Amino acid sequence: MSGISRRELLCSGAALSASSLLARSAWGRTAAMLAANPQAGTAEALAAVAPREHLLFDFGWKFIFGNGNDPAKDLGFGKGQGDFAKTGDFGFAKAGFDDSKWRELNLPHDWAVELPFVDDQEQLSHGFKPIGRRYPESSVGWYRREFDVPASDRGKRVWVEFDGVFRDVLLFVNGCFIGRNNNGYAPFRFDITDFLAVGAKNYIVARVDASFGDGWFYEGAGIYRHVWLTKMDPLHLGAWESYVRSELSGDSAALTLGTVVSNEGKQNENARVTWRIEDAKGNTVASAESQAQSVPADGSTEFTAKAKLPKARLWSVEEPNLYTAIVTVETEGKARDAERVNFGVRTVRFDAAKGFFLNGKSLKIQGTCNHQDHAGVGAAVPDRLQWFRLGVLREMGCNAVRTSHNMPTPEWVDACDRMGMMMMCETRQMSSNPEGLEQLEVMVKRYRNSPSIIIWSIGNEEWLLQGPMAEEGEKIATTMVRKCHELDPTRVVSAAVNGDNEKGLSNALDIIGFNYDLKRPEKFHAEHPERPLFGSETSSAISTRGVYATDPLRNTVNSYDGVVSWGETPEEWWTYYGTREWEAGGFAWTGFDYRGEPTPYGWPSINSQFGIVDMCGFPKDYFYYYKAWWGNQPALHLFPHWDFKGREGDTLPVWVYSNLEEVELLVNGKTIGRQKVPHLGHVEWKVRYEPGSIEARGFRGGKTVLTEKRETTGETVAIRLTADRSQINADGEDVVLLTVEALDPQGRHVPTANNRIAFHITGEGKLLGVGNGDPNCQESDKEPKRSLFNGLAQVIVQSTKQPGEIHIEAVKDGWDGPNLTSAKLTITTQQVPLRPAVPEPHVS
Ligand code: GAL
């Protein structure tokens, strides 16, 4: 490698890139979708309505690292002498504690993404971040917040609710220990009423310990999902107890409604529950009320009712119609507590011979598995970014996601409900132990009203429970499946099984999921024709965006046919699943690249290369295979680019993904042949490289339908900045996603550019993170600079709460390299009603 070390190659990129024009078209559609849906990214599936208050508790926290080993560096906590001896004794959660050296931040927050990478093989699966028991100084974090409890809260019950924290939490309020939570994905809540000082300042402290991990992938660290403070009457609806089930008959839907009312007051109450059903426009379309019943003091009572929804508008992937039930508990005509429950009306059927049906219509599941992290932000994904990520997947025709291998963030599920994306919703711990069952119960109750969810998954690749511990596996799975059915009789339960599915946990499943090995489903189907099947995990194809040669020295994989030994290319697995009527479809591993599991190479790679799109959501070439065969529009994608300086005279493979009938290839304006496109396949040529152009023409019925051209570009001379939206909300939560590109003198995207770019952000926005999709790039996610990777980088900027303008300038970073014309962009931030939130502490 003539003097260039492997280390120096990091971030310098290998050679090539996907077309930015096409990359932008995926973004454009997402942006349009966002613009068309004013609630995008800010709606909650279960939200409060008066008289309940449901306040966002994300703003105005303080943070400091603790220590997993040394109490002296851990706020003196855990000396082992009477730590929990007396209630009210924890000074760090009281007035007068000095937190002036703590850092101010807003939630969601992931501190792992802020840490440097460490060259430590044992940290490989977590993306080489120093998190775990061997890194005590960066694995424990403390969050502290002061908040007022007004006198008007006297008599109310107050809960603090966490949507998900990684991982183990000890919670303290006003010096008192409140409770603990020991997992990284399930939401949890505590009633803190008894510990609050009403009409005074209060202090809440969370010690978050990420020393233990669950996954073999990046999991983040800290309070990485939203926190809420919920205030309600002592007579109130139970947590996640409300459900709406629907059954279609003709064009109307029979609704079965249920909830649980708890009474934390001193007297028995005679209560009634009402349901008002609204359509998407807010019109009341049905209503129901329960019998009045007694709710004993310190007890709870279940309430049910039936309603008829005339002319029900069905939820589908094309038309995700949603309804809302406003559930109110009242006594003597007075509303005491209420909440909104979103639901949809649709039918789902898995047929052993005919596959999957949504609303009676046959539909293949065109799914992707995804972890939850994104470039620049790690696991702390802003709500709007969830929409963006789903938009990218939809653009390639994906109609379902699997939340591998954990319970998802509420806003991901909510976005699926609203965008028409189906979901296989997976719990983390496959166990019938109390913790496993609790996680499962919370997941099913929390999301059972979401129409997007079509399958509950109780686990992934539990080798022991499928093999040596098959007997235990069957018992564990039977208990878990029973629990799901009890809480939600409307959905099937499955698991992602890598094996023959002949014994153990598989015996308990409603439908059978196969991971990989395309020989197994066929055999199983022949022997068990009565059991519905689907691909719970497939593919594991690997590729590096914009790279066309596998190079173990640079840790890159070519974009034509890279795949791991246990996997299949998109073409291989979809030719199998897409052509068998009895297969319901499947979920490809993975939609997005993710941190950790840096397959197929280890260090210095820090993320996986399984993604169909990279960490930023920039499409790799495989994206266009799916777009052609999963999408419903004419599609044509030509690759590679045509910038192979130094390879003049070499023969290069030129591929086209298209769903048109025939494709012709022209090299420097001259045709070199026309080929029929095989169903679910691609066409390819071998072309001797010389600078110039290649062009593909796609035909249907003899007519040219689409063309695409790749030209050899010139030197990089300028930067281009484009935004997914020109206006965002001034709510301190919304984000704008900026694409940074390199341009040649003719204004063409340079697909091989790896220039270092710096960003100046001023006005009413702040940098949230940067990325470039390079699996080998160890630059910071948080600094205002980033190298382009094969022509592209991404910047995520978040609004403040002040309406105004955000100015972003992208300039050349450093003194070396060619001069570049910089780029400027202004984004406006518009005033919007802010979500009800806990007032921020006064900052002196
Ligand atoms: C599967 C596993 C995934 C991921 C994938 C990589 O076996 O379920 O989590 O590790 O392999 O190919």
PDB file of C-alpha atoms in Angstrom, residues 659-837:
ATOM      1  CA  ASN A 659     -38.538  -3.435 -13.144  1.00  0.00           C
ATOM      2  CA  LEU A 660     -38.898  -2.425 -16.803  1.00  0.00           C
ATOM      3  CA  GLU A 661     -38.920  -5.049 -19.566  1.00  0.00           C
ATOM      4  CA  GLU A 662     -35.616  -4.300 -21.250  1.00  0.00           C
ATOM      5  CA  VAL A 663     -32.554  -2.184 -20.620  1.00  0.00           C
ATOM      6  CA  GLU A 664     -30.043  -0.860 -23.105  1.00  0.00           C
ATOM      7  CA  LEU A 665     -26.583   0.311 -22.124  1.00  0.00           C
ATOM      8  CA  LEU A 666     -24.713   3.072 -23.937  1.00  0.00           C
ATOM      9  CA  VAL A 667     -21.035   3.784 -23.371  1.00  0.00           C
ATOM     10  CA  ASN A 668     -19.958   7.230 -24.521  1.00  0.00           C
ATOM     11  CA  GLY A 669     -23.172   7.507 -26.511  1.00  0.00           C
ATOM     12  CA  LYS A 670     -22.792   4.162 -28.316  1.00  0.00           C
ATOM     13  CA  THR A 671     -25.014   1.220 -27.566  1.00  0.00           C
ATOM     14  CA  ILE A 672     -23.332  -1.927 -26.364  1.00  0.00           C
ATOM     15  CA  GLY A 673     -26.460  -4.029 -26.106  1.00  0.00           C
ATOM     16  CA  ARG A 674     -29.987  -4.452 -24.912  1.00  0.00           C
ATOM     17  CA  GLN A 675     -31.090  -7.119 -22.429  1.00  0.00           C
ATOM     18  CA  LYS A 676     -34.351  -8.459 -21.062  1.00  0.00           C
ATOM     19  CA  VAL A 677     -34.635  -7.906 -17.314  1.00  0.00           C
ATOM     20  CA  PRO A 678     -35.243 -11.225 -15.544  1.00  0.00           C
ATOM     21  CA  HIS A 679     -38.161 -11.170 -13.087  1.00  0.00           C
ATOM     22  CA  LEU A 680     -36.769 -10.214  -9.632  1.00  0.00           C
ATOM     23  CA  GLY A 681     -33.266 -10.063 -11.122  1.00  0.00           C
ATOM     24  CA  HIS A 682     -30.902  -7.528 -12.680  1.00  0.00           C
ATOM     25  CA  VAL A 683     -28.925  -7.044 -15.898  1.00  0.00           C
ATOM     26  CA  GLU A 684     -25.185  -6.615 -16.164  1.00  0.00           C
ATOM     27  CA  TRP A 685     -22.465  -5.860 -18.663  1.00  0.00           C
ATOM     28  CA  LYS A 686     -18.702  -5.844 -18.572  1.00  0.00           C
ATOM     29  CA  VAL A 687     -17.346  -2.497 -19.764  1.00  0.00           C
ATOM     30  CA  ARG A 688     -13.782  -1.391 -20.392  1.00  0.00           C
ATOM     31  CA  TYR A 689     -13.303   1.755 -18.375  1.00  0.00           C
ATOM     32  CA  GLU A 690     -12.356   5.018 -19.981  1.00  0.00           C
ATOM     33  CA  PRO A 691     -13.460   8.464 -18.756  1.00  0.00           C
ATOM     34  CA  GLY A 692     -16.739   9.606 -20.295  1.00  0.00           C
ATOM     35  CA  SER A 693     -20.214   8.341 -19.593  1.00  0.00           C
ATOM     36  CA  ILE A 694     -22.455   5.329 -19.322  1.00  0.00           C
ATOM     37  CA  GLU A 695     -26.185   5.536 -19.801  1.00  0.00           C
ATOM     38  CA  ALA A 696     -28.985   3.048 -19.207  1.00  0.00           C
ATOM     39  CA  ARG A 697     -32.288   3.236 -21.063  1.00  0.00           C
ATOM     40  CA  GLY A 698     -35.231   1.277 -19.724  1.00  0.00           C
ATOM     41  CA  PHE A 699     -38.041   0.131 -22.030  1.00  0.00           C
ATOM     42  CA  ARG A 700     -41.586  -1.049 -21.580  1.00  0.00           C
ATOM     43  CA  GLY A 701     -43.700  -2.029 -24.592  1.00  0.00           C
ATOM     44  CA  GLY A 702     -40.825  -0.919 -26.808  1.00  0.00           C
ATOM     45  CA  LYS A 703     -40.937   2.656 -25.435  1.00  0.00           C
ATOM     46  CA  THR A 704     -38.219   4.346 -23.395  1.00  0.00           C
ATOM     47  CA  VAL A 705     -39.627   4.870 -19.902  1.00  0.00           C
ATOM     48  CA  LEU A 706     -36.588   5.886 -17.861  1.00  0.00           C
ATOM     49  CA  THR A 707     -32.942   6.741 -18.495  1.00  0.00           C
ATOM     50  CA  GLU A 708     -30.021   7.239 -16.174  1.00  0.00           C
ATOM     51  CA  LYS A 709     -26.516   8.479 -16.877  1.00  0.00           C
ATOM     52  CA  ARG A 710     -23.203   8.404 -14.983  1.00  0.00           C
ATOM     53  CA  GLU A 711     -20.471  10.782 -16.060  1.00  0.00           C
ATOM     54  CA  THR A 712     -16.842  11.096 -15.115  1.00  0.00           C
ATOM     55  CA  THR A 713     -16.692  14.174 -12.934  1.00  0.00           C
ATOM     56  CA  GLY A 714     -13.981  16.762 -12.386  1.00  0.00           C
ATOM     57  CA  GLU A 715     -12.171  17.953  -9.283  1.00  0.00           C
ATOM     58  CA  THR A 716     -14.194  18.970  -6.246  1.00  0.00           C
ATOM     59  CA  VAL A 717     -14.467  22.758  -6.207  1.00  0.00           C
ATOM     60  CA  ALA A 718     -17.602  23.516  -4.198  1.00  0.00           C
ATOM     61  CA  ILE A 719     -19.891  22.345  -1.427  1.00  0.00           C
ATOM     62  CA  ARG A 720     -23.653  22.016  -1.720  1.00  0.00           C
ATOM     63  CA  LEU A 721     -26.011  22.033   1.249  1.00  0.00           C
ATOM     64  CA  THR A 722     -29.589  20.862   0.945  1.00  0.00           C
ATOM     65  CA  ALA A 723     -32.176  20.532   3.682  1.00  0.00           C
ATOM     66  CA  ASP A 724     -35.047  18.090   4.017  1.00  0.00           C
ATOM     67  CA  ARG A 725     -37.288  21.053   4.914  1.00  0.00           C
ATOM     68  CA  SER A 726     -36.845  24.794   4.682  1.00  0.00           C
ATOM     69  CA  GLN A 727     -38.985  25.478   7.747  1.00  0.00           C
ATOM     70  CA  ILE A 728     -39.159  23.600  11.005  1.00  0.00           C
ATOM     71  CA  ASN A 729     -40.957  24.080  14.303  1.00  0.00           C
ATOM     72  CA  ALA A 730     -39.492  26.381  16.931  1.00  0.00           C
ATOM     73  CA  ASP A 731     -40.212  23.940  19.712  1.00  0.00           C
ATOM     74  CA  GLY A 732     -36.739  22.889  20.864  1.00  0.00           C
ATOM     75  CA  GLU A 733     -37.433  19.397  19.547  1.00  0.00           C
ATOM     76  CA  ASP A 734     -37.781  19.535  15.773  1.00  0.00           C
ATOM     77  CA  VAL A 735     -34.760  18.866  13.577  1.00  0.00           C
ATOM     78  CA  VAL A 736     -33.665  19.701  10.071  1.00  0.00           C
ATOM     79  CA  LEU A 737     -31.548  17.152   8.200  1.00  0.00           C
ATOM     80  CA  LEU A 738     -28.909  18.624   5.939  1.00  0.00           C
ATOM     81  CA  THR A 739     -27.124  16.822   3.144  1.00  0.00           C
ATOM     82  CA  VAL A 740     -23.606  17.990   2.433  1.00  0.00           C
ATOM     83  CA  GLU A 741     -22.202  17.213  -1.007  1.00  0.00           C
ATOM     84  CA  ALA A 742     -19.133  17.824  -3.130  1.00  0.00           C
ATOM     85  CA  LEU A 743     -19.546  19.430  -6.565  1.00  0.00           C
ATOM     86  CA  ASP A 744     -17.268  19.657  -9.609  1.00  0.00           C
ATOM     87  CA  PRO A 745     -16.892  22.821 -11.775  1.00  0.00           C
ATOM     88  CA  GLN A 746     -20.021  21.853 -13.730  1.00  0.00           C
ATOM     89  CA  GLY A 747     -22.068  21.557 -10.541  1.00  0.00           C
ATOM     90  CA  ARG A 748     -22.123  17.754 -10.684  1.00  0.00           C
ATOM     91  CA  HIS A 749     -22.052  15.624  -7.547  1.00  0.00           C
ATOM     92  CA  VAL A 750     -18.584  14.091  -7.099  1.00  0.00           C
ATOM     93  CA  PRO A 751     -19.174  10.528  -5.919  1.00  0.00           C
ATOM     94  CA  THR A 752     -15.625   9.901  -4.725  1.00  0.00           C
ATOM     95  CA  ALA A 753     -15.046  13.107  -2.736  1.00  0.00           C
ATOM     96  CA  ASN A 754     -13.832  12.798   0.840  1.00  0.00           C
ATOM     97  CA  ASN A 755     -13.111  16.427   1.701  1.00  0.00           C
ATOM     98  CA  ARG A 756     -13.148  17.602   5.290  1.00  0.00           C
ATOM     99  CA  ILE A 757     -15.956  20.077   5.906  1.00  0.00           C
ATOM    100  CA  ALA A 758     -16.664  22.311   8.913  1.00  0.00           C
ATOM    101  CA  PHE A 759     -20.041  23.752   9.886  1.00  0.00           C
ATOM    102  CA  HIS A 760     -20.934  27.092  11.427  1.00  0.00           C
ATOM    103  CA  ILE A 761     -24.405  27.116  12.899  1.00  0.00           C
ATOM    104  CA  THR A 762     -25.845  30.366  14.230  1.00  0.00           C
ATOM    105  CA  GLY A 763     -29.270  31.717  15.091  1.00  0.00           C
ATOM    106  CA  GLU A 764     -32.151  29.689  16.518  1.00  0.00           C
ATOM    107  CA  GLY A 765     -30.694  26.221  16.147  1.00  0.00           C
ATOM    108  CA  LYS A 766     -27.978  24.023  17.543  1.00  0.00           C
ATOM    109  CA  LEU A 767     -25.948  21.145  16.211  1.00  0.00           C
ATOM    110  CA  LEU A 768     -27.270  17.780  17.331  1.00  0.00           C
ATOM    111  CA  GLY A 769     -24.873  15.569  15.409  1.00  0.00           C
ATOM    112  CA  VAL A 770     -23.029  14.753  12.210  1.00  0.00           C
ATOM    113  CA  GLY A 771     -22.376  11.602  10.207  1.00  0.00           C
ATOM    114  CA  ASN A 772     -21.239  10.409   6.802  1.00  0.00           C
ATOM    115  CA  GLY A 773     -22.236   6.751   6.637  1.00  0.00           C
ATOM    116  CA  ASP A 774     -18.646   5.500   6.546  1.00  0.00           C
ATOM    117  CA  PRO A 775     -18.498   2.304   8.634  1.00  0.00           C
ATOM    118  CA  ASN A 776     -14.817   2.978   9.285  1.00  0.00           C
ATOM    119  CA  CYS A 777     -14.934   6.615  10.269  1.00  0.00           C
ATOM    120  CA  GLN A 778     -13.963   7.364  13.852  1.00  0.00           C
ATOM    121  CA  GLU A 779     -14.524  11.117  13.736  1.00  0.00           C
ATOM    122  CA  SER A 780     -16.724  12.590  16.460  1.00  0.00           C
ATOM    123  CA  ASP A 781     -20.490  12.514  16.000  1.00  0.00           C
ATOM    124  CA  LYS A 782     -20.800  15.712  17.976  1.00  0.00           C
ATOM    125  CA  GLU A 783     -18.223  18.163  16.658  1.00  0.00           C
ATOM    126  CA  PRO A 784     -19.193  20.725  13.997  1.00  0.00           C
ATOM    127  CA  LYS A 785     -17.105  19.091  11.291  1.00  0.00           C
ATOM    128  CA  ARG A 786     -17.061  15.919   9.245  1.00  0.00           C
ATOM    129  CA  SER A 787     -15.315  14.400   6.269  1.00  0.00           C
ATOM    130  CA  LEU A 788     -17.492  13.589   3.311  1.00  0.00           C
ATOM    131  CA  PHE A 789     -17.681   9.894   2.626  1.00  0.00           C
ATOM    132  CA  ASN A 790     -17.955   9.185  -1.079  1.00  0.00           C
ATOM    133  CA  GLY A 791     -19.409  12.592  -1.702  1.00  0.00           C
ATOM    134  CA  LEU A 792     -21.880  12.843   1.172  1.00  0.00           C
ATOM    135  CA  ALA A 793     -22.267  13.811   4.816  1.00  0.00           C
ATOM    136  CA  GLN A 794     -25.212  14.616   7.058  1.00  0.00           C
ATOM    137  CA  VAL A 795     -25.751  17.340   9.643  1.00  0.00           C
ATOM    138  CA  ILE A 796     -28.640  17.272  12.115  1.00  0.00           C
ATOM    139  CA  VAL A 797     -29.656  20.633  13.548  1.00  0.00           C
ATOM    140  CA  GLN A 798     -32.289  21.134  16.243  1.00  0.00           C
ATOM    141  CA  SER A 799     -34.416  24.232  16.705  1.00  0.00           C
ATOM    142  CA  THR A 800     -34.529  26.327  19.859  1.00  0.00           C
ATOM    143  CA  LYS A 801     -37.893  27.442  21.221  1.00  0.00           C
ATOM    144  CA  GLN A 802     -37.418  30.926  19.715  1.00  0.00           C
ATOM    145  CA  PRO A 803     -38.937  31.433  16.267  1.00  0.00           C
ATOM    146  CA  GLY A 804     -36.431  32.904  13.840  1.00  0.00           C
ATOM    147  CA  GLU A 805     -33.743  31.710  11.471  1.00  0.00           C
ATOM    148  CA  ILE A 806     -31.018  29.131  11.599  1.00  0.00           C
ATOM    149  CA  HIS A 807     -27.972  29.926   9.485  1.00  0.00           C
ATOM    150  CA  ILE A 808     -25.797  27.038   8.434  1.00  0.00           C
ATOM    151  CA  GLU A 809     -22.557  27.473   6.611  1.00  0.00           C
ATOM    152  CA  ALA A 810     -20.427  24.608   5.312  1.00  0.00           C
ATOM    153  CA  VAL A 811     -16.793  25.458   4.661  1.00  0.00           C
ATOM    154  CA  LYS A 812     -13.582  23.630   3.920  1.00  0.00           C
ATOM    155  CA  ASP A 813     -12.038  22.357   7.175  1.00  0.00           C
ATOM    156  CA  GLY A 814      -8.286  22.729   7.648  1.00  0.00           C
ATOM    157  CA  TRP A 815      -5.613  24.394   5.597  1.00  0.00           C
ATOM    158  CA  ASP A 816      -4.634  21.520   3.318  1.00  0.00           C
ATOM    159  CA  GLY A 817      -6.407  20.195   0.227  1.00  0.00           C
ATOM    160  CA  PRO A 818      -8.042  22.138  -2.596  1.00  0.00           C
ATOM    161  CA  ASN A 819     -10.003  25.317  -2.021  1.00  0.00           C
ATOM    162  CA  LEU A 820     -13.738  24.847  -1.963  1.00  0.00           C
ATOM    163  CA  THR A 821     -16.516  27.351  -2.479  1.00  0.00           C
ATOM    164  CA  SER A 822     -18.512  27.222   0.725  1.00  0.00           C
ATOM    165  CA  ALA A 823     -22.285  26.808   0.961  1.00  0.00           C
ATOM    166  CA  LYS A 824     -24.855  28.660   3.041  1.00  0.00           C
ATOM    167  CA  LEU A 825     -28.408  27.840   3.902  1.00  0.00           C
ATOM    168  CA  THR A 826     -31.070  29.519   6.030  1.00  0.00           C
ATOM    169  CA  ILE A 827     -33.837  27.565   7.674  1.00  0.00           C
ATOM    170  CA  THR A 828     -36.759  29.357   9.261  1.00  0.00           C
ATOM    171  CA  THR A 829     -38.235  28.173  12.503  1.00  0.00           C
ATOM    172  CA  GLN A 830     -41.904  28.865  12.980  1.00  0.00           C
ATOM    173  CA  GLN A 831     -43.765  29.495  16.165  1.00  0.00           C
ATOM    174  CA  VAL A 832     -45.942  26.534  17.127  1.00  0.00           C
ATOM    175  CA  PRO A 833     -47.874  25.677  20.255  1.00  0.00           C
ATOM    176  CA  LEU A 834     -45.363  23.972  22.532  1.00  0.00           C
ATOM    177  CA  ARG A 835     -46.133  20.611  23.990  1.00  0.00           C
ATOM    178  CA  PRO A 836     -47.213  20.982  27.612  1.00  0.00           C
ATOM    179  CA  ALA A 837     -43.967  20.675  29.564  1.00  0.00           C
TER     180      ALA A 837
END
